[in-house]
Tab-separated table of C-alpha atoms in Angstrom:
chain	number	residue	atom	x	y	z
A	11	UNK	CA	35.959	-59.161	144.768
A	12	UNK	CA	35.437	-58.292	141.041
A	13	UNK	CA	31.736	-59.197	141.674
A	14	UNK	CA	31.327	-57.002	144.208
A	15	UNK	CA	33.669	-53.862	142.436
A	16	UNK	CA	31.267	-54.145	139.476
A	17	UNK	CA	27.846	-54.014	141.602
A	18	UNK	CA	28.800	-51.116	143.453
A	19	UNK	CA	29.865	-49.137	140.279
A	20	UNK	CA	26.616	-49.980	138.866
A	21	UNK	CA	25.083	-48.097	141.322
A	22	UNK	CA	25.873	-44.551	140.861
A	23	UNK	CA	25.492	-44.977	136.917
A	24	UNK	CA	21.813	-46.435	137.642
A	25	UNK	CA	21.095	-43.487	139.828
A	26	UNK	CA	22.250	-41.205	136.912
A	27	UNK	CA	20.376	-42.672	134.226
A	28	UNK	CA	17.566	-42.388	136.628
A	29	UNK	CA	18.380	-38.907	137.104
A	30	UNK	CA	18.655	-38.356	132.949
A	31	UNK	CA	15.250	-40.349	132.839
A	32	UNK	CA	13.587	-37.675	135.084
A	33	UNK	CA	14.942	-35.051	133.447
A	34	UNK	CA	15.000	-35.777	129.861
A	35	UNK	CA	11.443	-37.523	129.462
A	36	UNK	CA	9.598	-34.515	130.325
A	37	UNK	CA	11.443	-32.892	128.022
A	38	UNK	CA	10.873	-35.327	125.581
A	39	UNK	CA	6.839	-35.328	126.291
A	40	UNK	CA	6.669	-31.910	125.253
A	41	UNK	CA	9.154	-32.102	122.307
A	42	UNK	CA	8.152	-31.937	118.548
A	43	UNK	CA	9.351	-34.931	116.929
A	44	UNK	CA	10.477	-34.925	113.156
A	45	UNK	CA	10.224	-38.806	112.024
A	46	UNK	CA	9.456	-40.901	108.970
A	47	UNK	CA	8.114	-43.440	111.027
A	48	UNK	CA	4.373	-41.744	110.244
A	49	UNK	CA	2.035	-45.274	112.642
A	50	UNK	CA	-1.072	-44.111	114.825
A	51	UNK	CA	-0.493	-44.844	118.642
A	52	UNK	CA	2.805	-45.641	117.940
A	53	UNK	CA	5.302	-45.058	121.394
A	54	UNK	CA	6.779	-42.477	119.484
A	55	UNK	CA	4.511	-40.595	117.764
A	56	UNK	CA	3.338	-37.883	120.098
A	57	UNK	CA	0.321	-35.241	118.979
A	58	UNK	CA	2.297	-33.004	117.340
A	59	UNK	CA	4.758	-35.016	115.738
A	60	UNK	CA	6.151	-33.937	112.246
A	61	UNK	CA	5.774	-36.887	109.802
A	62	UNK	CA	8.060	-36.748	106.784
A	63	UNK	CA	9.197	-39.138	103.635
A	64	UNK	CA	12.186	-40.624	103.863
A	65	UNK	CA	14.991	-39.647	101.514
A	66	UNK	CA	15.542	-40.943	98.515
A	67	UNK	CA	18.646	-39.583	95.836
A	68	UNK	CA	16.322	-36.589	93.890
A	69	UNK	CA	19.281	-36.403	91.319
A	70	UNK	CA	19.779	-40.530	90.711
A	71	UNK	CA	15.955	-40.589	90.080
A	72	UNK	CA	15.604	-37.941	87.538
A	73	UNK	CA	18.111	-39.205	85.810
A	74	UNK	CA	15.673	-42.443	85.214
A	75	UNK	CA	13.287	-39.659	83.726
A	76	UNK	CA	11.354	-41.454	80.425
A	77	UNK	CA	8.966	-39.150	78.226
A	78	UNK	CA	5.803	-38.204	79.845
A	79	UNK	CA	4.550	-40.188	76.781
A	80	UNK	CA	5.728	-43.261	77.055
A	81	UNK	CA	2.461	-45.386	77.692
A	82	UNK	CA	1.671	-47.418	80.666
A	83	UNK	CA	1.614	-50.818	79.779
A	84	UNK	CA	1.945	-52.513	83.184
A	85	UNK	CA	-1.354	-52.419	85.320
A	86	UNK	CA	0.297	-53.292	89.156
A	87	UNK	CA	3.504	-53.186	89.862
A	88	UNK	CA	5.856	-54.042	92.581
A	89	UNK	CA	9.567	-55.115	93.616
A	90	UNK	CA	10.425	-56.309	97.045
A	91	UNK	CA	9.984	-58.782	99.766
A	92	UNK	CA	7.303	-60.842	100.408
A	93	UNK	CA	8.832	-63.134	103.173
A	94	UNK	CA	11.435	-61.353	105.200
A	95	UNK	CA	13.049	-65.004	105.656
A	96	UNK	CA	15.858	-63.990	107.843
A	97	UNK	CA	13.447	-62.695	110.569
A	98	UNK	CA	9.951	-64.584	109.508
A	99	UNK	CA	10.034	-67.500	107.333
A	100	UNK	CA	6.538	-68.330	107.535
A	101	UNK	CA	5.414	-64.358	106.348
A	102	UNK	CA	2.568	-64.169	109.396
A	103	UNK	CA	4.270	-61.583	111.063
A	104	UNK	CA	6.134	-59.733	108.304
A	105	UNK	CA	4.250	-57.255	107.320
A	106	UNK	CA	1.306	-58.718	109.556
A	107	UNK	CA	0.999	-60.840	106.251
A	108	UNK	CA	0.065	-58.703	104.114
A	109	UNK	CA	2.362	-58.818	101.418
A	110	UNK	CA	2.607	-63.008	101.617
A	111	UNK	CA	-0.959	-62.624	100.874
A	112	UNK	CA	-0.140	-60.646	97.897
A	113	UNK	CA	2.417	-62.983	96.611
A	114	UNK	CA	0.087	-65.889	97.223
A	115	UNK	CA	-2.862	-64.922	95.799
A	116	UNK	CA	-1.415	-62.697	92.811
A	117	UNK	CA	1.776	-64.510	91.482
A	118	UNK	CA	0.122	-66.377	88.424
A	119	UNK	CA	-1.693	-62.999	87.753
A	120	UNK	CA	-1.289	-61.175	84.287
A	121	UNK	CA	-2.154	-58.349	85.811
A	122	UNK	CA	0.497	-58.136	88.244
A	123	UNK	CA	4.029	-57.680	87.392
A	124	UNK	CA	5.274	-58.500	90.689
A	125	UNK	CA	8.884	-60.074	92.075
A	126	UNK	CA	11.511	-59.937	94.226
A	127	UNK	CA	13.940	-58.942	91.747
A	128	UNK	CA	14.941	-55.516	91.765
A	129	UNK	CA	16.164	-54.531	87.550
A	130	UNK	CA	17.927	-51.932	86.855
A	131	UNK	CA	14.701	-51.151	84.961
A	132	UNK	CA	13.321	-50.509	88.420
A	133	UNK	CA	12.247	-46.775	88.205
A	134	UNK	CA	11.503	-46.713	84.780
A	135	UNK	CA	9.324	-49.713	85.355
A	136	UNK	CA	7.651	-47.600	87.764
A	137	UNK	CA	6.854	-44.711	85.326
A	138	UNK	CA	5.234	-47.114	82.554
A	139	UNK	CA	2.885	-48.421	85.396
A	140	UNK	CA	-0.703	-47.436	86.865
A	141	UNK	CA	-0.606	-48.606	89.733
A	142	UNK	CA	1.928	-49.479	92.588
A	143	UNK	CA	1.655	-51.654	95.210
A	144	UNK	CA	2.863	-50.070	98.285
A	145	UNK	CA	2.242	-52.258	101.282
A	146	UNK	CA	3.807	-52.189	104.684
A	147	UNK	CA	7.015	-54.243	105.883
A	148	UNK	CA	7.892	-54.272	109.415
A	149	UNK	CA	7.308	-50.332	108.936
A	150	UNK	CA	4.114	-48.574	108.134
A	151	UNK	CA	6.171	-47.888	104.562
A	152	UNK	CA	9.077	-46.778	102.404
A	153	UNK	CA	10.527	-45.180	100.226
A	154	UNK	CA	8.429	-46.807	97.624
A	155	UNK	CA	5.891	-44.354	98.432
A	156	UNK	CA	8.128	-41.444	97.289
A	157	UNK	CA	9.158	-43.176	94.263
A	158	UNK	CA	5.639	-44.028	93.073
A	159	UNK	CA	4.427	-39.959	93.839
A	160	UNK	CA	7.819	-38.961	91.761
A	161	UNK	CA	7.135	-41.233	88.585
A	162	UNK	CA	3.492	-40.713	88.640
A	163	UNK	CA	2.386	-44.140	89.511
A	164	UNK	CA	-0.499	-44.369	91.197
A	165	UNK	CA	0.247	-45.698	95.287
A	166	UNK	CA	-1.874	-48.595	96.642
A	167	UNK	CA	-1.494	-47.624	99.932
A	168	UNK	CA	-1.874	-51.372	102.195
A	169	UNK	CA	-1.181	-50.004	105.539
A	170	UNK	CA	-4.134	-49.854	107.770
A	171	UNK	CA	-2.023	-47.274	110.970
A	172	UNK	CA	-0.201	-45.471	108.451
A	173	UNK	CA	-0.043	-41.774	108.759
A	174	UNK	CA	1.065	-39.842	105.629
A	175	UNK	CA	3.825	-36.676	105.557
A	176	UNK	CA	2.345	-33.193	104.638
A	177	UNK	CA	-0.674	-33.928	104.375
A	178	UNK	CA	-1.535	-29.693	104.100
A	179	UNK	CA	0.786	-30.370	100.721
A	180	UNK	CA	-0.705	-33.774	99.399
A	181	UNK	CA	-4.082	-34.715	99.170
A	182	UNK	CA	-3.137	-38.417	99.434
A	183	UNK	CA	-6.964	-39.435	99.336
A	184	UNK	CA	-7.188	-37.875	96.030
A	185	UNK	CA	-3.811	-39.166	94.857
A	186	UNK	CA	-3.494	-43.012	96.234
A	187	UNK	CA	-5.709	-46.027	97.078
A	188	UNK	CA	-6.174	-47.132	100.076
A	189	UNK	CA	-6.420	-50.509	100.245
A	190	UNK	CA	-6.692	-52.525	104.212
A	191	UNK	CA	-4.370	-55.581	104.876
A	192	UNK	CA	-7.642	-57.531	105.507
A	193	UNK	CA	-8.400	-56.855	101.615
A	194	UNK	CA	-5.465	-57.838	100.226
A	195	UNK	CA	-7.246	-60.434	98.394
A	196	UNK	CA	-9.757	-58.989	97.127
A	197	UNK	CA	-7.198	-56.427	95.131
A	198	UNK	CA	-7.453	-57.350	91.759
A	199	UNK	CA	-11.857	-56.907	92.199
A	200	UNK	CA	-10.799	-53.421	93.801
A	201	UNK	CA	-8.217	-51.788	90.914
A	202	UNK	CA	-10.146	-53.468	88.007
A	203	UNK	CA	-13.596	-51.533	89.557
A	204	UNK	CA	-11.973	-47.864	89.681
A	205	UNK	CA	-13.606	-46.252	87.047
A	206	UNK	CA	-10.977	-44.722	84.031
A	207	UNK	CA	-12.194	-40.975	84.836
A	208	UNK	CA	-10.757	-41.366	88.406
A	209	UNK	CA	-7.728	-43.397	87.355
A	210	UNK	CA	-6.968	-40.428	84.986
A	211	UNK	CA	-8.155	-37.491	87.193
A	212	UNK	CA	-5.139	-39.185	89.747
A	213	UNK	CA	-2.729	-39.057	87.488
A	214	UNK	CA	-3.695	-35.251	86.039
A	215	UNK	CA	-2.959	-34.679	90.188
A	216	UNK	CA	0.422	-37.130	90.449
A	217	UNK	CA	1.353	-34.925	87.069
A	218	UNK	CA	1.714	-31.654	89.292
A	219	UNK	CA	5.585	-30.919	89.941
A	220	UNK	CA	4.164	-29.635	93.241
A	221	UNK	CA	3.394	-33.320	94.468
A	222	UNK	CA	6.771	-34.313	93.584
A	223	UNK	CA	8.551	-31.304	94.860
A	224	UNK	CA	7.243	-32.154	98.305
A	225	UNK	CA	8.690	-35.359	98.703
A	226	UNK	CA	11.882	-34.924	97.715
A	227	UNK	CA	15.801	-33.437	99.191
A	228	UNK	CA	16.846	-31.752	96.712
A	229	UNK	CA	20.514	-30.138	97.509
A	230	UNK	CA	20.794	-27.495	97.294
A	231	UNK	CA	17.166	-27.204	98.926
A	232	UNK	CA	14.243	-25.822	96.710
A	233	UNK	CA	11.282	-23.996	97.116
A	234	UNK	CA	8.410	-25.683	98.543
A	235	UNK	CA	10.469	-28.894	98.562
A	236	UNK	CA	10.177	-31.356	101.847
A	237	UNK	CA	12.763	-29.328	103.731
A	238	UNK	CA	10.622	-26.779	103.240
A	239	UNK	CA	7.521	-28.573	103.899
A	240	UNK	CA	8.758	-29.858	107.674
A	241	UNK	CA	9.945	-25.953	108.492
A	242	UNK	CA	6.413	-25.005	107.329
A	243	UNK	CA	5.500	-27.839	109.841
A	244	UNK	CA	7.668	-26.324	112.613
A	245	UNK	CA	6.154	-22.897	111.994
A	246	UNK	CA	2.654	-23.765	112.705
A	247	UNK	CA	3.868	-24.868	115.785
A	248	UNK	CA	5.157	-21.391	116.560
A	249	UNK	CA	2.471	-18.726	117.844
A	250	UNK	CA	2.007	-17.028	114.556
A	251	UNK	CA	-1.113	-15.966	112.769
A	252	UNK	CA	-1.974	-18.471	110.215
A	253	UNK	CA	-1.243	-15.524	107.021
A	254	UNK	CA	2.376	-16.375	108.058
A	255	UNK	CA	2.715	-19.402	106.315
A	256	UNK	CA	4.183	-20.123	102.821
A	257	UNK	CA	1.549	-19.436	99.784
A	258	UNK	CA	1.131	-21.094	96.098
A	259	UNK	CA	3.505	-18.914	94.629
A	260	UNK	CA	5.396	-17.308	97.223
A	261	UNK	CA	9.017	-18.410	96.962
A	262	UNK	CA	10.580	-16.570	100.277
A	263	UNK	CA	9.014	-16.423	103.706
A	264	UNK	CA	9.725	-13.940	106.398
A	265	UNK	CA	9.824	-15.928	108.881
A	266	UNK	CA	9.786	-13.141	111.670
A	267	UNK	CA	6.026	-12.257	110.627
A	268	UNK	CA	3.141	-12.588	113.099
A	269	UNK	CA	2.238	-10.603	116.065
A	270	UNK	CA	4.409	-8.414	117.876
A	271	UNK	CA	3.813	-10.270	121.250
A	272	UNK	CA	5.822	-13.072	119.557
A	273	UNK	CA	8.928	-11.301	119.127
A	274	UNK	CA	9.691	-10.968	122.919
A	275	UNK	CA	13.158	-12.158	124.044
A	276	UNK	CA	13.637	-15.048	126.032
């Protein structure tokens, strides 16, 4: 009897979810979605989708702030897994290897101050390095990326589906390296060959408070800081002329510019 009580109940729920399937997906289809989960063909990354960085405390970083002259001593750095031994012991599906690689082939390496210890040097260690390693996990990546952009350390990006937030705001082919999971080992040949001029020129570009504005929350918001950045995003999805958008310098946007056609009420 309790069997039978608890099939029949099912039913009318599994006819409403059906219902709420019909209804919502379409919905859904044509829906802008705002996500830090920036992966090409991913099931929920629609054309149209708003990639953004994921947050990370603007305030408890800038209070890590060294000198913009303290020299960078360490030439690749990183802090995190390499094995996510919980969920993949053996490291072939983690990060579809890519970072056991790096541990493998990189751990005896001078070059490469890399471990899964996190100091509380951490973002300070970040700020007297060139380069930072910033390969996927089970995500395309992390807030490692906005750390690296924030202390001016230059991102080696090892994420071959990745798709990167604003990219109207940061040039990240000017700013990072792009490095694919089937190089990994072959890194060392790749950051020892980029000439000085261009490691420089990156950092002259990484210098720009602009770059670092853009990835962060600050509370209260900021000018041309991310929230900013994903309203600008929203806006272009609006049918405004494209003279409506924020400009280098501007510091308040009217948001009811654009033709008069767009103004109409519902």
């Amino acid at each position: 009897m309790t069997l039978g009580h608890a099939s029949i109940s099912r039913i009318p729920i599994f006819q409403e979810a059906k219902a709420i399937e019909r209804g919502v997906l379409p919905v859904l289809r044509r829906a802008t979605l705002v996500q830090t989960f920036g992966q090409k063909n991913h099931v929920c990354l629609k054309e149209g989708s708003i990639t953004i960085p994921p947050y990370t405390p603007p305030q408890k970083m800038r209070t890590h702030l060294v000198p913009p002259e303290t020299p960078r001593s360490i030439f690749v750095y990183f802090r995190g897994l390499f094995y996510d031994t919980s969920n993949d012991p053996e490291g072939g599906y983690y990060a579809r290897g890519a970072r056991a690689s790096v541990w493998e082939n990189f751990k005896n390496n001078p070059m490469f101050d890399i471990s899964t210890d996190h100091p509380p040097t951490y973002y300070e260690d970040m700020q007297r390095s060139v380069f930072c390693l910033c390969p996927l996990g089970w995500a395309p990546w992390s807030p490692r990326l906005v750390e690296a952009v924030v202390f001016g350390c230059i991102p080696v990006i090892i994420a071959d589906d990745i798709i990167l937030p604003f990219a109207d705001a940061i040039p990240w082919e000017e700013i990072g390296v792009f490095v694919a999971e089937d190089d990994v080992t072959k890194l060392d040949t790749i950051l020892t060959s980029i000439p000085m001029e261009e490691i420089l020129r990156k950092q002259r570009l990484l210098a720009n408070p602009s770059m670092k504005q853009a990835m962060l929350f600050p509370q209260p918001a900021e000018p041309r800081d991310a929230f900013h950045q994903i309203l600008n995003g929203l806006a272009r999805k609006l049918p405004h002329g494209k003279g409506v958008f924020l400009k280098p310098g501007q510091k308040v946007l009217n948001w009811t510019e654009g033709a008069p056609e767009d103004l109409k009420p519902w």
